[in-house]
Amino acid sequence: MLPRSETGLATAQPLTLDGITHSYGGGLAVDNVTLEVKGGEFVALLGPSGCGKTTLLRIVAGFIEQGNGKIIIGDRPIDTLPPSKREIGIVFQNYALFPHMTVTQNIAYGLAARGESRKLQEERVAEMLAIVQLETLADRKPRQLSGGQQQRVALARALAIRPRILLLDEPFAALDKNLRLDMQIEIKRLQRQFALTAIMVTHDQDEAMAIADRIAVMSQGRIEQLGTPVQIYDEPASLFVNGFIGSSNLLAGTVEAATAEGYRVALSTSTSWTVPSRQNFAPGAPVLVSVRPEQMTLADEAGEGRFPVSLKLSLPIGGELIHDVTAPDGTSLKVAVPRRPGVASSRAETAFCALADHARPSLFAKP
Amino acid sequence: MQRSTLSDVTYNWIVGLLAGLGILILVAPVIIVIATSFTTSQTLRFPPPDLSLRWYRELFDPVRSAPIHTAAWNSVWVAFVATVVGAVLSVLAALAITRVSRPSARLLEASFLSPLILPSLSYGLAALMFFSVLGIRPSLNLLIAGHLVVIAPFVFRTTLASLTQLDPALLEASANLGASRFYGFRRITLPLIAPGIAAGCFLAFISSMDNVPVSLFLSNARTGMLPIRMWGMMESTLDVRIAAIAGVLILATLLLMIVMDRLTGLTKRMSA
């Protein structure tokens, strides 16, 4: 018997992936992934297509049997259990609603399959319909629903069996952009309400940033970095993570010396910056300095740490003005500055590019 | 609206003409045979001199048309049993074949479909020789077995098509929600492929009803089948009841088709 909280729901169970490895044919799809998801935590597996995130999700669900490694929910390994016994709720990419059944029948399916009484089925369906606010659409078929409504049904169906873990496979890919935020909030709310440990697979960094407590950035079957959205954004652990999350400017340079504040790097733009880093670099090592566009500014005059750039283009994007500038050595950079109302472009043809206050550039060995 | 050029007009005329010709060729014989079935005359002549239900009365006379009735019931019974048995076997085969991706499955698929292209006459002869080597005498059951081979592929094909259109994520969802394989089959797979099975059964039934080549080899005087009987009447007496039988068959098929279309969208499936 699972421990129950006062709400009558099971308390959130941690999920542990221990050394999961899986290969298709010749190639490794998942390469020794170890991940501990705390009870009630929301983790996003983020990565480009083919990085192994979907395979990992399907292994957890039991649709694929991993070549190696263990999956543990709470303190119980579930590797030998078939998908039907794992008590994991899934929201499928295209929802996979049963097209010939009504909303009610879809939600009741898991309960009916377990042979629950008709009375319990009715009660649970009514409860779930109320939770996802679909009471009025109970007798509709899935094709008569909008994308957002279908997703609510998929959620209700997954949660009706009171799962211990919730898996979401690209849950927002099929939704209109302005509906996504609503559904992200909705899913986050339900995840909290049901005290669920959740894993979401996505290739969309904004989704991952918005909804996840922690993000595991994956590439080529491995977890490149695991951390909070802020950590991932501010302190990318590798060039891949740096490039995949947000946009950034890469400046080539050479390490001159290690100082108390960080490494002094001579940039190819004929200036030098001091960049802190946790990694070790020897003097003379070729490096790349990565700076987010919003951590750079443009100044009118030359000064220390500034280099001249010529302005190519300015794009007013909402509250920001994005300048496309080119340094003398040909490096192309994007600089994002807050836009003052009424201003649509920059004033000068040439300017001086500098790090903004509190900028936190990252240093990577040049590949 | 764009003005149509001369070549557009010519094109439309030619296509329209061809379509009209096609419909004429398809429909005209049906109209002629139905009109002839209402004739008052003693012969199969078109146009009929006058209209009456004379030959239908003759056809439904239990005494004078007893051999025709026997043959008709034989045909219906053989078609019915062959379709039911064929449907069960075909659905099982299609389920297995869609689940396996090995090349051997493709080979099996091709061989299960092969009766559709194999000349039925060759098969009829082969079946006759095969069964006589085994020492099995012609009977209705033998006819059922013979028809089964020729008509089961219809159900197999439509079922296979339905199964390949079935989203595999639905069965994953079913399993994930705690359903056993059999429960998922009963509540997800079967309801979703049922229209495909029904459409295949309809085609199989009709195909068995007017199968001549296999019946020709496997039936004898006691196990007369309707198409063979009709051909016999045609050769010997030019009996106008043949036209009446044709009329009844056309009407029955039409009704069955309307019912099927209502139930399963058959026409959509046949064109797919």
XYZ file of C-alpha atoms in Angstrom:
639
model
C 0.000 0.000 0.000
C 1.318 3.401 -0.936
C 1.539 6.096 1.694
C -1.385 8.504 1.397
C -1.480 12.169 2.242
C -4.513 13.817 3.793
C -5.891 14.650 0.352
C -6.285 10.931 -0.257
C -3.618 10.959 -2.908
C -0.396 9.049 -2.802
C 2.531 11.185 -1.747
C 4.955 11.930 -4.535
C 7.382 9.146 -5.293
C 10.953 9.710 -6.447
C 11.983 8.179 -9.754
C 15.492 6.955 -10.273
C 17.081 6.021 -13.569
C 20.258 4.126 -12.907
C 22.716 3.657 -15.731
C 20.116 3.278 -18.482
C 21.667 2.203 -21.759
C 19.867 1.233 -24.922
C 20.928 0.712 -28.490
C 19.004 0.332 -31.723
C 20.745 -1.767 -34.291
C 24.282 -0.450 -34.141
C 23.931 2.972 -32.550
C 23.563 3.905 -28.907
C 20.247 5.714 -28.429
C 20.616 6.119 -24.677
C 24.099 6.044 -23.247
C 24.421 5.279 -19.539
C 21.887 7.821 -18.276
C 21.578 8.219 -14.546
C 18.941 10.632 -13.284
C 17.307 11.052 -9.915
C 13.975 12.834 -10.002
C 12.807 13.834 -6.538
C 9.248 13.188 -5.423
C 6.994 15.919 -6.786
C 9.680 17.303 -9.015
C 9.133 18.275 -12.648
C 12.072 17.410 -14.881
C 12.257 18.225 -18.568
C 14.358 16.139 -20.937
C 15.420 18.721 -23.472
C 17.320 18.092 -26.639
C 17.240 18.025 -30.418
C 15.476 15.186 -32.210
C 17.458 11.990 -32.109
C 19.125 12.803 -28.794
C 17.482 9.833 -27.096
C 14.980 11.695 -24.935
C 11.930 9.959 -26.402
C 13.614 6.563 -26.170
C 14.325 7.268 -22.508
C 10.692 8.190 -21.901
C 9.490 5.029 -23.629
C 11.872 2.966 -21.506
C 10.381 4.478 -18.348
C 6.876 3.757 -19.662
C 7.874 0.170 -20.407
C 7.270 0.312 -24.162
C 10.948 -0.371 -24.777
C 13.013 -2.718 -22.681
C 16.361 -1.123 -21.944
C 19.534 -2.972 -22.744
C 21.022 -2.109 -19.390
C 20.233 -0.206 -16.216
C 17.472 0.025 -13.638
C 14.341 2.109 -13.170
C 13.193 2.575 -9.600
C 10.006 4.247 -8.382
C 10.164 4.973 -4.662
C 12.331 2.085 -3.624
C 10.816 -0.483 -5.950
C 12.486 -1.463 -9.249
C 9.892 -1.591 -12.032
C 12.044 -3.024 -14.819
C 10.294 -6.369 -14.874
C 6.794 -4.881 -14.873
C 4.841 -4.616 -18.142
C 3.544 -1.138 -19.080
C 0.098 -2.022 -17.724
C 1.435 -2.583 -14.210
C 3.728 0.410 -13.848
C 1.086 2.929 -12.712
C 2.619 5.642 -14.833
C 0.361 8.195 -16.470
C 1.307 9.348 -19.952
C 0.163 12.266 -22.045
C 1.089 11.186 -25.560
C 2.390 13.528 -28.195
C -0.824 13.541 -30.224
C -2.794 12.596 -27.112
C -3.716 9.137 -28.511
C -7.325 9.582 -27.423
C -9.558 6.670 -28.370
C -11.420 8.107 -31.356
C -14.490 5.880 -31.085
C -15.130 6.683 -27.433
C -16.646 9.718 -25.771
C -14.707 11.931 -23.385
C -16.307 10.059 -20.476
C -15.379 6.652 -21.884
C -11.848 7.803 -22.547
C -11.382 8.994 -18.986
C -12.993 5.873 -17.534
C -10.935 3.503 -19.690
C -8.135 2.855 -17.226
C -10.588 2.274 -14.393
C -12.748 -0.021 -16.509
C -9.654 -1.959 -17.587
C -8.814 -2.502 -13.922
C -12.325 -3.770 -13.300
C -13.272 -0.931 -10.966
C -16.952 -0.671 -10.071
C -19.278 1.376 -12.196
C -19.936 3.656 -9.264
C -16.267 4.419 -8.720
C -15.809 4.999 -12.447
C -18.656 7.500 -12.516
C -17.413 9.338 -9.455
C -13.841 9.508 -10.708
C -14.885 10.650 -14.190
C -17.074 13.393 -12.717
C -14.196 14.480 -10.492
C -11.699 14.513 -13.368
C -14.096 16.362 -15.670
C -14.493 19.028 -13.008
C -10.735 19.286 -12.518
C -10.056 19.859 -16.213
C -13.266 21.890 -16.653
C -14.794 19.757 -19.358
C -18.120 18.874 -17.685
C -20.136 20.203 -20.606
C -18.244 18.151 -23.185
C -18.527 14.753 -21.481
C -20.434 13.120 -24.340
C -18.365 14.479 -27.203
C -16.016 12.384 -29.312
C -12.349 13.479 -29.465
C -12.614 14.743 -33.059
C -15.289 17.215 -31.927
C -12.843 18.857 -29.509
C -10.227 21.543 -29.996
C -6.539 20.784 -29.441
C -6.549 22.274 -25.962
C -9.661 20.355 -24.989
C -8.164 17.129 -26.321
C -5.121 17.698 -24.177
C -7.290 18.214 -21.118
C -9.006 14.899 -21.846
C -5.611 13.225 -22.254
C -4.554 14.634 -18.894
C -7.780 13.604 -17.214
C -7.474 10.097 -18.656
C -3.879 9.769 -17.468
C -4.639 11.117 -13.997
C -7.853 9.138 -13.491
C -5.852 6.025 -12.657
C -4.020 7.956 -9.917
C -0.555 7.320 -11.318
C 2.623 7.721 -9.316
C 4.558 9.254 -12.171
C 3.401 11.465 -15.027
C 5.201 11.376 -18.363
C 4.556 14.020 -20.993
C 5.745 13.529 -24.565
C 6.038 16.866 -26.381
C 2.755 17.901 -24.771
C 2.506 21.340 -26.359
C 3.808 20.614 -29.849
C 0.322 20.330 -31.329
C -1.087 23.422 -29.648
C -1.448 26.964 -30.912
C 1.186 29.228 -29.517
C -1.118 31.389 -27.422
C -2.769 28.315 -25.938
C 0.537 26.868 -24.788
C 1.050 29.114 -21.806
C -2.456 28.333 -20.525
C -1.835 24.606 -20.803
C 1.597 24.906 -19.211
C 0.033 26.580 -16.208
C -2.732 23.974 -16.174
C -0.302 21.067 -16.256
C 1.867 22.601 -13.562
C -1.243 23.098 -11.398
C -2.384 19.501 -11.856
C 1.097 18.165 -11.211
C 1.170 20.021 -7.876
C -2.408 19.125 -6.997
C -1.832 15.424 -7.617
C 1.636 15.461 -6.029
C 3.104 13.885 -9.131
C 6.660 13.319 -10.092
C 6.761 14.353 -13.719
C 9.077 13.965 -16.680
C 8.464 15.886 -19.868
C 10.182 15.343 -23.187
C 10.540 18.434 -25.325
C 12.736 20.043 -27.943
C 11.416 23.489 -27.053
C 13.611 25.294 -24.532
C 10.962 27.874 -23.674
C 8.560 25.110 -22.654
C 11.215 23.442 -20.565
C 12.204 26.733 -18.941
C 8.613 27.647 -18.159
C 7.438 24.417 -16.616
C 10.362 22.381 -15.309
C 12.007 22.507 -11.899
C 15.103 21.023 -13.453
C 16.147 20.497 -17.027
C 18.269 17.660 -18.338
C 19.795 18.765 -21.621
C 20.467 15.685 -23.736
C 22.676 15.111 -26.718
C 23.642 11.877 -28.419
C 22.068 9.696 -25.777
C 23.762 11.395 -22.850
C 22.744 14.036 -20.348
C 24.977 17.004 -21.103
C 23.813 19.041 -18.159
C 21.272 18.713 -15.393
C 20.227 21.806 -13.520
C 17.593 24.416 -12.830
C 16.505 26.509 -15.820
C 18.531 29.435 -14.445
C 21.665 27.328 -14.007
C 21.330 25.921 -17.492
C 20.897 29.370 -18.973
C 23.497 31.220 -16.925
C 26.121 28.534 -16.542
C 25.943 26.211 -19.529
C 28.269 23.290 -18.890
C 29.244 22.742 -22.483
C 29.332 24.456 -25.815
C 26.420 22.258 -26.904
C 24.204 23.363 -24.018
C 25.309 26.941 -24.550
C 24.278 26.793 -28.190
C 21.063 24.870 -27.633
C 19.653 27.075 -24.877
C 18.887 30.652 -25.743
C 20.974 32.588 -28.200
C 24.548 33.576 -27.570
C 27.507 35.287 -29.171
C 30.732 33.369 -29.529
C 33.975 35.299 -29.544
C 37.229 33.535 -30.294
C 40.232 34.313 -28.119
C 43.328 33.077 -26.322
C 43.884 32.728 -22.601
C 46.557 35.199 -21.516
C 46.744 34.566 -17.804
C 44.785 33.347 -14.822
C 43.933 36.124 -12.357
C 42.004 36.242 -9.118
C 38.829 37.360 -10.942
C 39.132 34.789 -13.711
C 40.964 34.178 -16.922
C 42.176 37.128 -18.905
C 41.308 36.382 -22.499
C 42.675 38.209 -25.512
C 39.780 38.358 -27.956
C 40.115 38.259 -31.697
C 38.410 41.656 -31.684
C 41.612 43.185 -30.257
C 40.466 43.676 -26.706
C 40.722 41.612 -23.598
C 38.120 40.511 -21.085
C 38.422 38.808 -17.750
C 36.079 35.832 -17.619
C 35.552 33.639 -14.535
C 35.274 29.905 -15.131
C 35.164 26.691 -13.125
C 37.139 24.887 -15.772
C 40.912 24.963 -16.015
C 42.671 26.637 -18.900
C 46.390 26.927 -19.518
C 47.804 30.241 -20.764
C 47.855 30.209 -24.539
C 44.827 27.909 -24.816
C 42.438 28.821 -27.643
C 38.993 29.454 -26.205
C 35.518 30.666 -27.072
C 33.838 33.272 -24.931
C 30.047 33.067 -24.964
C 27.924 36.083 -24.069
C 24.121 36.291 -24.169
C 22.900 39.163 -26.382
C 21.189 40.863 -23.452
C 24.455 40.809 -21.486
C 26.125 43.097 -24.027
C 25.672 46.802 -24.595
C 26.616 49.376 -27.156
C 28.453 52.535 -26.134
C 29.233 55.689 -28.098
C 32.845 55.991 -27.023
C 35.825 53.716 -26.883
C 36.998 52.483 -23.513
C 38.475 49.543 -21.697
C 37.063 46.213 -22.701
C 35.235 47.782 -25.607
C 35.746 47.082 -29.267
C 34.367 48.917 -32.268
C 31.570 47.377 -34.297
C 29.616 48.441 -37.333
C 25.874 48.298 -37.090
C 24.112 46.254 -39.774
C 20.540 45.999 -38.687
C 18.251 46.803 -35.750
C 15.124 44.816 -35.043
C 12.578 46.128 -32.557
C 11.253 42.930 -30.940
C 8.715 43.868 -28.317
C 10.478 45.597 -25.475
C 13.913 44.869 -26.846
C 15.985 46.250 -29.630
C 18.194 43.615 -31.225
C 21.232 45.007 -32.986
C 23.077 42.933 -35.531
C 26.673 44.178 -35.448
C 29.958 43.110 -36.997
C 33.362 43.413 -35.353
C 36.420 44.420 -37.414
C 37.626 40.813 -37.542
C 34.330 39.789 -39.142
C 32.701 38.285 -36.032
C 28.970 38.789 -36.211
C 27.245 39.557 -32.902
C 23.754 40.165 -31.610
C 23.271 42.769 -28.928
C 19.935 43.112 -27.179
C 19.195 46.323 -25.316
C 15.976 47.540 -23.702
C 14.025 49.580 -26.199
C 12.799 53.006 -25.262
C 9.270 53.730 -26.486
C 9.255 55.335 -29.906
C 12.772 54.168 -30.793
C 12.968 51.735 -33.678
C 16.665 51.648 -34.525
C 20.053 52.753 -33.314
C 21.436 56.161 -33.906
C 24.954 55.561 -35.184
C 26.603 53.495 -37.905
C 29.500 52.555 -35.652
C 29.486 51.918 -31.939
C 31.555 50.256 -29.274
C 30.538 46.902 -27.959
C 31.036 46.037 -24.295
C 29.897 43.655 -21.605
C 26.885 44.887 -19.671
C 27.006 45.237 -15.901
C 26.541 41.882 -14.181
C 27.213 40.074 -17.433
C 28.240 36.498 -16.929
C 30.103 35.258 -19.987
C 31.063 31.590 -20.241
C 34.380 30.193 -21.298
C 34.767 27.058 -23.407
C 37.767 25.324 -24.881
C 37.768 25.858 -28.621
C 36.800 22.581 -30.243
C -14.268 33.422 -62.616
C -11.819 32.744 -65.376
C -13.137 32.522 -68.915
C -12.758 29.027 -70.299
C -10.734 28.731 -73.475
C -11.659 26.597 -76.442
C -9.293 23.816 -75.338
C -10.950 23.788 -71.894
C -14.338 23.370 -73.514
C -13.062 20.595 -75.795
C -11.433 18.890 -72.849
C -14.632 19.061 -70.805
C -16.633 17.690 -73.716
C -14.302 14.757 -74.291
C -14.087 13.826 -70.621
C -17.837 14.175 -70.264
C -18.412 12.014 -73.313
C -16.075 9.291 -72.074
C -17.686 9.353 -68.648
C -21.125 9.106 -70.205
C -19.992 6.195 -72.360
C -18.538 4.450 -69.321
C -21.742 4.828 -67.359
C -23.755 3.634 -70.347
C -21.656 0.492 -70.715
C -21.894 -0.233 -66.995
C -25.543 0.540 -66.434
C -27.228 -0.305 -69.713
C -26.928 -4.120 -69.370
C -28.422 -3.931 -65.896
C -31.361 -1.922 -67.181
C -31.845 -4.289 -70.103
C -31.833 -7.418 -67.955
C -34.209 -5.884 -65.426
C -36.559 -4.704 -68.176
C -36.455 -8.137 -69.798
C -37.289 -9.821 -66.485
C -40.667 -8.068 -66.518
C -41.543 -9.294 -69.974
C -44.766 -11.115 -70.905
C -43.038 -12.972 -73.695
C -41.709 -16.535 -73.618
C -38.247 -15.546 -74.710
C -35.355 -13.431 -73.504
C -35.990 -10.654 -75.959
C -35.390 -6.961 -75.537
C -37.353 -4.756 -75.623
C -40.191 -6.686 -73.932
C -43.524 -6.490 -75.807
C -45.377 -5.892 -72.560
C -44.637 -5.797 -68.819
C -45.788 -8.264 -66.144
C -44.637 -10.071 -63.007
C -45.195 -13.409 -64.720
C -41.612 -14.637 -64.520
C -41.165 -13.535 -60.934
C -44.289 -15.535 -60.021
C -42.777 -18.451 -61.912
C -39.438 -17.995 -60.147
C -40.985 -17.948 -56.677
C -43.221 -20.973 -57.384
C -41.988 -23.522 -54.822
C -42.728 -26.522 -57.018
C -41.730 -25.522 -60.519
C -38.602 -23.641 -59.440
C -37.515 -26.032 -56.672
C -34.071 -26.760 -58.221
C -33.392 -23.027 -58.504
C -34.351 -22.500 -54.869
C -32.065 -25.333 -53.794
C -29.206 -23.870 -55.780
C -29.882 -20.397 -54.369
C -29.865 -21.652 -50.783
C -26.720 -23.635 -51.467
C -25.061 -20.500 -52.762
C -26.183 -18.383 -49.826
C -25.125 -21.035 -47.318
C -21.710 -21.556 -48.905
C -21.140 -17.799 -49.160
C -22.242 -17.246 -45.572
C -20.119 -19.980 -43.984
C -17.083 -19.257 -46.170
C -17.326 -15.560 -45.279
C -17.622 -16.160 -41.541
C -14.779 -18.699 -41.437
C -12.735 -16.562 -43.819
C -13.271 -13.473 -41.665
C -12.062 -15.196 -38.504
C -8.978 -16.618 -40.212
C -8.209 -13.390 -42.073
C -8.498 -11.180 -39.010
C -6.184 -13.471 -37.046
C -3.711 -13.580 -39.930
C -3.805 -9.795 -40.399
C -3.270 -9.207 -36.678
C -0.251 -11.462 -36.659
C 1.234 -10.012 -39.819
C 0.959 -6.380 -38.740
C 2.656 -7.228 -35.462
C 5.704 -8.840 -37.073
C 8.103 -6.849 -39.207
C 10.283 -9.752 -40.357
C 10.558 -10.378 -44.110
C 8.819 -13.713 -43.592
C 5.698 -11.757 -42.618
C 5.754 -9.894 -45.946
C 6.087 -13.243 -47.720
C 3.097 -14.629 -45.834
C 1.121 -11.490 -46.618
C 1.816 -11.915 -50.321
C 0.883 -15.571 -50.256
C -2.363 -14.898 -48.354
C -3.281 -12.315 -50.976
C -2.226 -14.471 -53.916
C -5.686 -16.049 -54.537
C -6.797 -12.566 -55.601
C -4.530 -12.715 -58.641
C -4.216 -16.464 -59.191
C -6.632 -17.483 -62.016
C -9.633 -19.030 -60.282
C -10.070 -21.540 -63.086
C -6.607 -22.967 -62.460
C -7.317 -23.043 -58.776
C -10.693 -24.759 -59.348
C -9.095 -27.475 -61.418
C -6.223 -27.857 -58.957
C -8.639 -28.080 -56.033
C -10.723 -30.721 -57.824
C -7.649 -32.851 -58.527
C -6.280 -32.346 -55.040
C -9.504 -33.343 -53.318
C -10.041 -36.358 -55.557
C -6.503 -37.550 -54.787
C -7.488 -37.276 -51.122
C -10.656 -39.203 -51.979
C -13.033 -36.460 -50.840
C -16.383 -36.467 -52.642
C -17.982 -33.209 -53.776
C -20.233 -31.767 -51.064
C -21.336 -28.389 -49.764
C -18.520 -28.480 -47.233
C -16.034 -29.011 -50.006
C -17.487 -26.015 -51.833
C -17.156 -23.962 -48.661
C -13.501 -24.951 -48.408
C -12.960 -24.093 -52.065
C -14.673 -20.715 -51.838
C -12.883 -19.936 -48.607
C -9.522 -19.886 -50.370
C -10.744 -17.483 -53.041
C -12.732 -15.055 -50.904
C -10.780 -14.861 -47.634
C -8.183 -12.492 -49.187
C -10.891 -9.829 -49.509
C -11.354 -9.722 -45.750
C -7.620 -10.114 -45.208
C -6.876 -7.112 -47.362
C -9.400 -4.700 -45.879
C -8.509 -5.803 -42.342
C -4.825 -5.330 -43.032
C -5.543 -1.850 -44.385
C -7.522 -0.934 -41.258
C -4.812 -2.283 -38.991
C -2.028 -0.361 -40.669
C -4.087 2.814 -40.271
C -4.502 2.130 -36.573
C -2.295 4.462 -34.521
C 0.025 2.229 -32.459
C -0.005 4.888 -29.741
C -3.639 3.942 -29.021
C -2.615 0.467 -27.917
C 0.283 1.880 -25.948
C -2.158 4.214 -24.232
C -4.410 1.260 -23.515
C -1.574 -0.762 -21.984
C -0.344 2.255 -20.073
C -3.788 2.705 -18.531
C -3.591 -0.797 -17.153
C -5.432 -2.788 -19.808
C -4.386 -6.307 -20.699
C -3.619 -7.102 -24.319
C -6.935 -8.848 -24.771
C -8.869 -5.991 -23.159
C -7.150 -3.535 -25.487
C -7.956 -5.728 -28.471
C -11.612 -5.973 -27.505
C -12.151 -2.290 -26.734
C -9.691 -0.512 -29.035
C -8.483 -2.633 -31.932
C -11.666 -4.520 -32.766
C -14.080 -1.551 -32.757
C -11.673 0.484 -34.870
C -11.063 -2.192 -37.496
C -14.665 -3.477 -37.480
C -15.727 -1.327 -40.452
C -12.792 -2.705 -42.435
C -13.704 -6.279 -41.531
C -17.350 -5.656 -42.437
C -16.414 -4.155 -45.788
C -14.202 -7.151 -46.529
C -16.968 -9.557 -45.512
C -19.372 -7.810 -47.864
C -16.962 -8.118 -50.784
C -16.209 -11.726 -49.867
C -19.876 -12.666 -49.636
C -20.725 -11.115 -52.997
C -17.664 -12.676 -54.569
C -18.654 -16.113 -53.308
C -22.263 -15.630 -54.449
C -21.295 -15.176 -58.068
C -18.231 -17.370 -58.155
C -18.345 -19.643 -61.201
C -14.838 -21.090 -61.740
C -14.469 -22.799 -58.358
C -18.094 -23.949 -58.166
C -17.811 -25.311 -61.708
C -15.151 -27.788 -60.663
C -16.274 -28.607 -57.143
C -20.048 -28.923 -57.431
C -22.061 -31.780 -58.843
C -25.736 -32.323 -59.621
C -26.684 -32.564 -55.932
C -24.705 -29.523 -54.838
C -25.872 -27.152 -57.572
C -24.888 -23.534 -57.119
C -26.943 -20.616 -58.396
C -24.544 -19.255 -61.044
C -23.918 -22.736 -62.440
C -27.656 -23.440 -62.466
C -28.300 -20.166 -64.304
C -25.700 -21.030 -66.888
C -27.277 -24.446 -67.349
C -30.713 -22.883 -67.883
C -29.226 -20.429 -70.307
C -27.686 -23.165 -72.394
C -30.646 -25.496 -72.488
C -33.903 -23.539 -72.415
C -33.270 -19.772 -72.567
C -35.685 -19.620 -69.643
C -36.800 -16.042 -68.844
C -36.569 -16.894 -65.142
C -32.833 -16.248 -65.516
C -33.607 -12.590 -66.030
C -35.836 -12.656 -62.952
C -33.030 -14.258 -60.917
C -30.668 -11.559 -62.158
C -33.229 -8.917 -61.118
C -33.523 -10.394 -57.614
C -29.731 -10.608 -57.253
C -29.231 -7.020 -58.371
C -31.898 -5.786 -55.978
C -30.489 -7.817 -53.069
C -26.949 -6.577 -53.734
C -28.154 -3.015 -53.958
C -29.973 -3.267 -50.625
C -26.996 -4.935 -48.963
C -24.710 -2.247 -50.305
C -26.883 0.567 -49.000
C -26.983 -1.076 -45.568
C -23.212 -1.596 -45.623
C -22.559 1.945 -46.713
C -24.673 3.257 -43.877
C -22.833 1.082 -41.397
C -19.255 1.351 -42.520
C -18.720 3.803 -45.343
C -17.956 0.962 -47.767
C -17.575 3.120 -50.851
C -14.908 5.181 -49.111
C -13.046 2.011 -48.212
C -13.212 0.489 -51.673
C -11.758 3.579 -53.270
C -9.039 3.914 -50.632
